[in-house]
């Protein structure tokens, strides 16, 4: 039985890690996304032998130890002190190893998650990151660029190969900003600045969805028109946006990490 | 034991008592009175609320929504219902000087299932059908949800869809907390520990009727426009929502009270009422599962009730506990809710562990492997479950420095859960396995919980969770653990114990059809949902990306088959209990546990004499003779 398990593990583990693992989203559109993919590869490589072990023992038992004659009894084994120690040692080692690895991946660059107003896990060169504010409201996200005159625009445009510092906040209820293919998720809370770092790579489209139930039209709170564009194309693009949205943005409150709109207790 | 040695049912006093006419029997403390007083109470509270605050709302508020009236209505409805059911009868009688009594209201006949009854076996059956009713209503909601998701564009109105999602989640998470502790623990724990009743028989009945009142209140949400928040009821959205939200708050608060009392009652019963010889190390492992669940039941729901009380104040008295703009914090609600919410999911999962480990020895004819280890595993889960709640808030923006700790504590739960796997697998190892229907359902636990557990490792890992959080991946994960872990063992328990509870066998062939259709459809439903979530479908959406339609249609089709498999079960239940009516043997599974040595169904007094235990009920394979022992003497030499 151990042999069956070993053979199965040797076959399935590489397949899981090297074939299935890279297929698991978010893919390689951002450095954080790539970190998640690598993380998933390791986790699935660890899970495969565990899954094989339990299934092999289970199926083997069900076949070999099925009741062959009526009223046959099993062996009265009530425990095994040594085995249970081995089991505890192995499971503990696996668990601690996974936790340590997960912590390493998290500490490295924040893994694309929202970390609140004072982030702990900073990617290298985080001081040079370009700030972009994501404002959630029922039921759309808008984006504010403090480095481009504080304009607020309806679609997210990011330069390629750049570290972005996303300030996620909300004007009403809790939303969750999820840039699916960038591997970014950060809850948008009213009155709170939730910071997430993401380092873009090549030009691509951005799929953005709201991942926290935020009321009636939650299902429609998505945007597929965001783009990561090359650095050379980014400046002209933003200039054009400034031309369109600059006049409107003058009437907005000045850029801040969070905003306090009039509380609307009953939106209907 | 003053209620002593009278035989079950008692010698019937064959004096021809003339039954009073039906209309006379309907007057008194019973379900009809309870419902009538409940409805009357609701109108009273509603009217009172408008008297109290109607004028000020008309003057100050921009809507005419009077939440105070609705809450008062619900409060008075519950009080009226409980008075009508007769829950105040005994306290008032005691105040007037009547002697104390522990067991009254144990009349024979079908009527006892529809009222206050202090017989733990009656309450168990009440729970089974009460919880089962809501399980099927919530299951129908799930079918409607899957119907909506057949198409990427909406079928239902968006608000109705959110209400469906909310009702499905809330009902399942609220009512199914008692899916095992209600029916099976109430029925079998006193028997297993050699007692004749629960420690607090009236509270036992109260927990059930509170749960039913809660369920009724949740259903009324459809008259008030439903609620948009799903089962989590997150705060700023909840503060913003319409009347229907009040039903959610009342529902979960009542469920919390019911759960808390249930846990308290179970713990008191097991601690104080064990028969001679029933030491802690001889308790059936199912009872240990009940103990660990009861500890959670006792400690977690008060936090929920407190959180909901603040929601209530936010909605009625215009406090701002959860409003950032008023000096409160929505994180307060999230923290409190998940401090309850995470133990809550173990309240659902742990009874499954207990049932699994209880059934495996019986059907592999082998003692439970590693009894102490199994107990340690369940207790370990109980302890750790209070230390992990912030893994629900990994991307919410609170104390990011604590994330490694919550990642570690969450992954540590794999160790005690792994112990359950170890004990389970080694119990069937070298056994003599019989593939009966309950055993099949129990074995399915291994597969389902394996997938649920391993997918949970991805969730607990913060980097990986960034993408998974709030998506269908999480939804698939917890359906694997809760439906795969609890509902499968719940059905195992039904097929295993129902013959003892009702005295009738369930049809085995239909049972096997039910099992295989449910197992295959379940996996076919939830396995693709992992992929759906990772590919970018958030939870609770009414529309989704068109390229995910094939997967969603596949899932919906499987879900409908899953629904049909439940109909097979219903058919089996109705057919076996009402039409076939094949008498169950006393001990059809050849179990050594004491409940199987009693007649089916168990008589009112449980035992003729209080049994004396000499060992645990897992002495299989010791070569002793056939497994029949005199009632009250569960001993067998080892």
Coordinates of C-alpha atoms in Angstrom, one line a residue, chain B residues 395-610:
Chain B
X395 CA -8.1 41.8 2.9
X396 CA -10.4 44.0 5.0
X397 CA -7.7 46.4 6.0
X398 CA -7.3 45.7 9.7
X399 CA -4.0 45.0 11.5
X400 CA -2.1 43.6 8.7
X401 CA 0.7 42.7 11.1
X402 CA -1.5 40.0 12.7
X403 CA -2.0 38.2 9.4
X404 CA 0.9 35.7 9.9
X405 CA -0.6 34.8 13.3
X406 CA -4.0 34.1 11.9
X407 CA -2.5 32.2 9.0
X408 CA -0.6 30.0 11.5
X409 CA -3.6 29.5 13.8
X410 CA -5.8 28.6 10.9
X411 CA -3.4 26.1 9.6
X412 CA -2.9 24.6 13.0
X413 CA -6.5 23.5 12.9
X414 CA -5.4 20.9 10.3
X415 CA -3.6 19.1 13.1
X416 CA -6.7 18.2 15.3
X417 CA -8.7 17.7 12.1
X418 CA -6.0 15.3 10.9
X419 CA -6.4 13.4 14.1
X420 CA -10.0 12.7 13.2
X421 CA -8.8 11.4 9.8
X422 CA -6.2 9.2 11.5
X423 CA -8.7 7.8 14.0
X424 CA -11.3 7.2 11.3
X425 CA -9.0 5.6 8.8
X426 CA -7.3 3.3 11.3
X427 CA -10.7 2.3 12.7
X428 CA -11.7 0.8 9.4
X429 CA -8.2 -0.5 8.8
X430 CA -8.2 -4.3 9.2
X431 CA -11.9 -4.2 10.1
X432 CA -14.7 -6.1 8.6
X433 CA -16.5 -3.4 6.7
X434 CA -20.2 -3.6 5.9
X435 CA -21.5 -1.1 3.3
X436 CA -24.8 -0.2 4.8
X437 CA -26.5 3.1 3.9
X438 CA -25.4 4.9 7.0
X439 CA -21.8 3.6 6.5
X440 CA -21.8 4.9 2.9
X441 CA -22.8 8.3 4.1
X442 CA -20.2 8.2 6.8
X443 CA -17.5 7.1 4.4
X444 CA -18.4 10.0 2.1
X445 CA -17.2 12.2 4.8
X446 CA -13.6 11.2 4.2
X447 CA -13.7 12.2 0.6
X448 CA -15.7 15.4 1.1
X449 CA -13.9 16.6 4.1
X450 CA -10.5 15.8 2.5
X451 CA -11.3 18.2 -0.4
X452 CA -12.9 20.7 2.0
X453 CA -9.8 20.6 4.3
X454 CA -7.2 20.8 1.5
X455 CA -9.0 23.6 -0.2
X456 CA -9.1 25.3 3.2
X457 CA -5.3 25.2 3.3
X458 CA -5.3 27.5 0.3
X459 CA -7.8 29.8 2.0
X460 CA -5.8 30.0 5.2
X461 CA -2.7 30.9 3.2
X462 CA -2.9 34.7 3.0
X463 CA -1.3 35.2 -0.4
X464 CA -3.4 32.5 -2.0
X465 CA -6.5 33.8 -0.2
X466 CA -6.1 37.2 -1.9
X467 CA -7.7 35.9 -5.0
X468 CA -10.0 33.4 -3.3
X469 CA -11.5 35.7 -0.7
X470 CA -15.2 36.5 -1.4
X471 CA -15.3 34.4 -4.6
X472 CA -17.1 31.2 -5.4
X473 CA -13.9 29.3 -4.3
X474 CA -14.7 30.1 -0.7
X475 CA -18.3 29.1 -1.3
X476 CA -17.2 25.8 -2.7
X477 CA -14.8 25.3 0.2
X478 CA -17.4 25.7 2.9
X479 CA -20.0 23.7 1.1
X480 CA -17.5 20.9 1.0
X481 CA -16.9 21.2 4.7
X482 CA -20.4 21.9 5.8
X483 CA -22.5 20.0 3.3
X484 CA -19.9 17.3 2.8
X485 CA -19.0 17.2 6.5
X486 CA -22.3 17.9 8.2
X487 CA -25.1 17.1 5.9
X488 CA -23.7 13.8 4.8
X489 CA -23.2 12.7 8.4
X490 CA -26.6 14.1 9.2
X491 CA -28.1 11.7 6.7
X492 CA -25.8 8.9 8.0
X493 CA -27.3 9.6 11.4
X494 CA -30.8 9.6 10.0
X495 CA -30.4 6.2 8.3
X496 CA -28.6 4.9 11.4
X497 CA -30.8 6.1 14.2
X498 CA -34.2 6.6 12.6
X499 CA -35.2 3.0 13.0
X500 CA -34.5 3.4 16.7
X501 CA -36.4 6.7 16.9
X502 CA -39.5 5.7 15.0
X503 CA -39.5 1.9 15.2
X504 CA -39.6 1.5 11.4
X505 CA -36.9 0.6 9.0
X506 CA -36.0 2.8 6.1
X507 CA -35.9 1.2 2.7
X508 CA -32.3 0.2 2.0
X509 CA -32.5 0.2 -1.8
X510 CA -33.9 3.7 -1.9
X511 CA -31.3 4.7 0.6
X512 CA -28.5 3.5 -1.7
X513 CA -30.0 5.4 -4.6
X514 CA -30.2 8.5 -2.4
X515 CA -26.6 8.1 -1.4
X516 CA -25.1 7.6 -4.8
X517 CA -27.1 10.3 -6.5
X518 CA -26.4 12.7 -3.7
X519 CA -22.7 11.9 -3.5
X520 CA -22.1 12.2 -7.2
X521 CA -24.3 15.2 -7.7
X522 CA -22.7 16.9 -4.7
X523 CA -19.2 16.6 -6.1
X524 CA -20.3 17.5 -9.6
X525 CA -21.9 20.6 -8.2
X526 CA -19.2 21.9 -6.0
X527 CA -15.9 20.8 -7.6
X528 CA -16.3 23.1 -10.6
X529 CA -17.2 26.0 -8.3
X530 CA -13.6 26.1 -7.2
X531 CA -12.6 26.9 -10.8
X532 CA -15.5 29.3 -11.2
X533 CA -14.4 31.3 -8.2
X534 CA -10.7 31.4 -9.2
X535 CA -11.7 32.5 -12.7
X536 CA -13.3 35.6 -11.2
X537 CA -16.8 35.1 -10.1
X538 CA -17.6 36.8 -6.8
X539 CA -20.2 35.4 -4.5
X540 CA -23.8 36.6 -4.5
X541 CA -23.8 38.1 -7.9
X542 CA -26.9 38.1 -10.1
X543 CA -24.9 38.4 -13.3
X544 CA -21.6 36.9 -14.2
X545 CA -19.0 36.8 -17.0
X546 CA -20.4 35.2 -20.2
X547 CA -17.4 32.9 -20.6
X548 CA -18.2 31.2 -17.3
X549 CA -21.7 30.2 -18.5
X550 CA -20.7 26.6 -19.4
X551 CA -19.3 25.9 -15.9
X552 CA -22.3 27.6 -14.2
X553 CA -24.7 25.6 -16.3
X554 CA -22.9 22.4 -15.4
X555 CA -23.1 23.3 -11.8
X556 CA -26.8 24.2 -12.0
X557 CA -27.6 21.0 -13.7
X558 CA -25.8 19.0 -11.1
X559 CA -27.4 21.0 -8.3
X560 CA -30.9 20.1 -9.7
X561 CA -29.8 16.4 -9.6
X562 CA -28.7 17.0 -6.0
X563 CA -32.2 18.4 -5.4
X564 CA -33.8 15.4 -6.9
X565 CA -31.7 13.1 -4.7
X566 CA -33.3 14.9 -1.7
X567 CA -36.7 14.0 -3.2
X568 CA -35.6 10.4 -3.2
X569 CA -34.9 10.7 0.5
X570 CA -38.2 12.4 1.1
X571 CA -40.0 9.6 -0.8
X572 CA -38.1 7.0 1.2
X573 CA -39.1 8.7 4.4
X574 CA -42.7 9.0 3.6
X575 CA -42.9 5.5 2.0
X576 CA -41.0 3.8 4.9
X577 CA -42.7 5.5 7.8
X578 CA -46.3 5.8 6.4
X579 CA -46.8 3.0 3.9
X580 CA -44.3 0.2 4.2
X581 CA -44.1 0.3 8.0
X582 CA -41.6 -2.5 8.3
X583 CA -40.9 -3.0 12.0
X584 CA -37.3 -2.4 12.9
X585 CA -35.5 -5.0 14.9
X586 CA -34.1 -4.0 18.3
X587 CA -30.5 -4.0 17.1
X588 CA -30.4 -4.2 13.3
X589 CA -26.8 -3.0 13.0
X590 CA -25.4 -5.2 15.7
X591 CA -24.2 -2.2 17.7
X592 CA -22.8 -2.5 21.2
X593 CA -24.0 1.0 22.2
X594 CA -26.7 1.0 24.8
X595 CA -29.4 2.7 22.8
X596 CA -29.6 -0.4 20.5
X597 CA -30.2 -2.7 23.5
X598 CA -33.5 -0.9 24.1
X599 CA -36.8 -1.5 22.3
X600 CA -37.5 0.5 19.2
X601 CA -38.8 3.1 19.7
X602 CA -37.4 3.7 23.1
X603 CA -40.0 3.7 25.9
X604 CA -40.9 6.8 27.8
X605 CA -38.7 6.0 30.8
X606 CA -35.8 4.8 28.7
X607 CA -34.6 2.1 31.2
X608 CA -36.4 -0.1 33.7
X609 CA -33.5 0.4 36.0
X610 CA -30.6 2.8 35.7

